[in-house]
Amino acid sequence: MDLLIHSPLSRSSPSLSPFLFNSKNTTLNPVFHSLNFDSRNFQIKLLVSRQNHQLIRAQVSDQIVNDDGFVLEDVPHLTNFLPDLPSYPNPLQKSQAYAIVKKTFVSSEDSVAQNIVVQKDTPRGVHFRRAGPREKVYFKSDEVRACIVTCGGLCPGINTVIREIVCGLNYMYGVDNILGIEGGYKGFYSRNTTTLTPKVVNDIHKRGGTFLCTSRGGHDTNKIVDNIQDRGINQVYIIGGDGTQRGAALIYKEVEKRGLPIAVAGIPKTIDNDIAVIDKSFGFDTAVEEAQRAINAAHVEAESVENGVGIVKLMGRYSGFIAMFATLASRDVDCCLIPESPFYLEGRGGLFDFIEQRLKENGHMVIVVAEGAGQEYVAQNMPGVDEKDASGNRLLLDIGLWLTQKIKDHFSKVRKMTINMKYIDPTYMIRAIPSNASDNIYCTLLAQSAVHGAMAGYTGFTVGPVNSRHAYIPIARVTEATNTVKLTDRMWARLLASTNQPSFLNSSDVLQNDITGAINSMNSNSI
Ligand SMILES: Nc1ncnc2c1ncn2[C@@H]1O[C@H](COP(=O)(O)OP(=O)(O)OP(=O)(O)O)[C@@H](O)[C@H]1O
Ligand SMILES: O=P(O)(O)OC[C@H]1O[C@](O)(CO)[C@@H](O)[C@@H]1O
Ligand SMILES: [Mg+2]
């Protein structure tokens, strides 16, 4: 086999081109081989026909594996499919802001470790390319035509990210041609664009929501890329959750297929903190802080009456992070229910028992329930209801109202006890607010990292902090698994220890969760 391989050290972006010999055959057998090159070990995927054992395709993966078990999960670069793309000195060299910075540019050797708790003899493990400005850029500033789009649900801080992309492009790289795509993915082909300048976005970080509006559904890859091409856009910044990032990966793939010099950068956004690999998502801290107001209110109401039971429903479709962290922060919560942890109502060790016990001890109690918790119970009362939103996400049944009613019925009808129920549903209030100070700083770093990455010619990447260091992460790594609360991790144990609530689990449940959790957590960090 005659492979032409670029040295990873020969340019600032060491990711390697896929070598396509024949991609028509569909019955392929992937075989992995290793190749030593420049004292590094690359993985080569050989795709061989099952019928005649002929080599169909050989592909050098974006993983670089060293002898000491160092793995670099690299992101694509425009030169992977446009090897002759010219590069230019980074204008930051002359920037006042970076004039006295010791090391203005991130070295192509810098990487961020996914796991930082290691044992002496274990392999060095998975790393991601460190985010930041590179010595060379692959765009001339006056030739950049960038666009920004926001998709999916709201989240505190979206406007800060928009603002900082615009200001970062303009102040750091002298780019003044930036378009806002309105109304999410479908806005590419159904709405007019808006011109974004530092002046236009100056104040938007003080507002909640998204200055560009958002939507679900409507991702049509071809129509979107046609539109990007027609408008002469060459940098696409896509802010959104897991669904949005999947859409971004498709856009990047289509751009690559058409051989276009367009950088596609994803900025992960999710109030649920359900995106894998990154430490946590922006706006999450703000949402947890806002949730305290609802929990406080529930607590004040519940403790001011006889047998007061306060229930607060918080967001979290499949991941109970908001509920878990809001509970840990508050100290007023007696019980936290999340989608990852099954619970039951009746019998010994059940929720009803626990409520009665806390009412006897304290005269009141507060429950925080994540919206995705106990869906299977609510579904039993509402058979046949299975609605989806425009993006295909299952619409959740209302666990808050269901739980409120069940508790009321149990105490009035079965226990003949009078309880005072106070149900608070602040669902949208915690995500419709502007981001707090620390999220604003986080958003600024995300935006600037995305800008540096796109200017440096990286594409098909998501940016985010991994163990507090910002990194460029292949999009597939953040979409292939959902970040969920691991019941077997210490954080959930900390919560149980803090509330002293029942775990509602027996050992076989824990084992099952361990297996599922282990699969899910292969790519996710726990906070
Ligand atoms: N698998 C997919 N492929 C292409 N596009 C997708 C995919 N999943 C979702 N999208 C598109 O991404 C956009 C946002 O998706 P979605 O509504 O699921 O929100 P999200 O990005 O996951 O954010 P969040 O869940 O935090 O609200 C929608 O326009 C949707 O059409
Ligand atoms: O904005 P919508 O479409 O009502 O969706 C609400 C959902 O979005 C999320 O906030 C995720 O963005 C979930 O927590 C919630 O279930
Ligand atoms: Mg989502």
Short mmCIF file of N, CA, C and O and ligand atoms in Angstrom, two decimals, residues 152-153 216 241-244 246 269-270 272 274 317-318 393, ligand 3:
data_model
loop_
_atom_site.label_atom_id
_atom_site.label_comp_id
_atom_site.label_asym_id
_atom_site.label_seq_id
_atom_site.Cartn_x
_atom_site.Cartn_y
_atom_site.Cartn_z
N GLY A 152 -32.05 25.50 19.35
CA GLY A 152 -32.48 24.76 20.54
C GLY A 152 -33.05 25.68 21.61
O GLY A 152 -33.41 26.84 21.34
N GLY A 153 -33.12 25.17 22.85
CA GLY A 153 -33.72 25.94 23.94
C GLY A 153 -32.83 27.08 24.42
O GLY A 153 -31.67 27.17 24.05
N ARG A 216 -36.50 25.03 16.98
CA ARG A 216 -36.22 23.59 16.93
C ARG A 216 -36.66 23.09 15.55
O ARG A 216 -37.50 23.70 14.89
N GLY A 241 -27.23 22.98 21.63
CA GLY A 241 -27.05 21.77 22.43
C GLY A 241 -26.66 20.56 21.61
O GLY A 241 -26.12 20.68 20.50
N ASP A 242 -26.96 19.38 22.14
CA ASP A 242 -26.53 18.14 21.49
C ASP A 242 -27.09 18.01 20.07
O ASP A 242 -26.37 17.65 19.13
N GLY A 243 -28.39 18.32 19.93
CA GLY A 243 -29.02 18.26 18.59
C GLY A 243 -28.33 19.22 17.63
O GLY A 243 -28.00 18.86 16.49
N THR A 244 -28.10 20.43 18.10
CA THR A 244 -27.45 21.45 17.27
C THR A 244 -26.06 21.00 16.84
O THR A 244 -25.66 21.19 15.69
N ARG A 246 -25.03 17.96 16.51
CA ARG A 246 -25.17 16.91 15.47
C ARG A 246 -25.40 17.57 14.11
O ARG A 246 -24.84 17.16 13.11
N LYS A 269 -24.13 24.58 24.04
CA LYS A 269 -25.08 25.30 24.90
C LYS A 269 -26.13 24.33 25.40
O LYS A 269 -26.71 23.59 24.61
N THR A 270 -26.33 24.24 26.67
CA THR A 270 -27.42 23.42 27.20
C THR A 270 -27.66 23.77 28.65
O THR A 270 -26.71 23.79 29.43
N ASP A 272 -29.30 21.93 30.56
CA ASP A 272 -29.35 20.66 31.30
C ASP A 272 -27.96 20.12 31.66
O ASP A 272 -27.85 19.14 32.37
N ASP A 274 -26.07 18.49 29.77
CA ASP A 274 -26.05 17.09 29.32
C ASP A 274 -25.03 16.83 28.21
O ASP A 274 -25.06 15.78 27.57
N ARG A 317 -34.05 17.16 31.27
CA ARG A 317 -34.79 16.12 30.54
C ARG A 317 -34.30 14.72 30.90
O ARG A 317 -35.05 13.88 31.34
N TYR A 318 -33.03 14.50 30.63
CA TYR A 318 -32.44 13.19 30.89
C TYR A 318 -31.35 13.28 31.96
O TYR A 318 -30.85 12.26 32.40
N ASN A 393 -37.39 15.64 19.90
CA ASN A 393 -37.22 15.35 21.32
C ASN A 393 -38.58 15.01 21.93
O ASN A 393 -39.58 15.68 21.66
MG MG B 3 -30.84 18.65 23.31
#
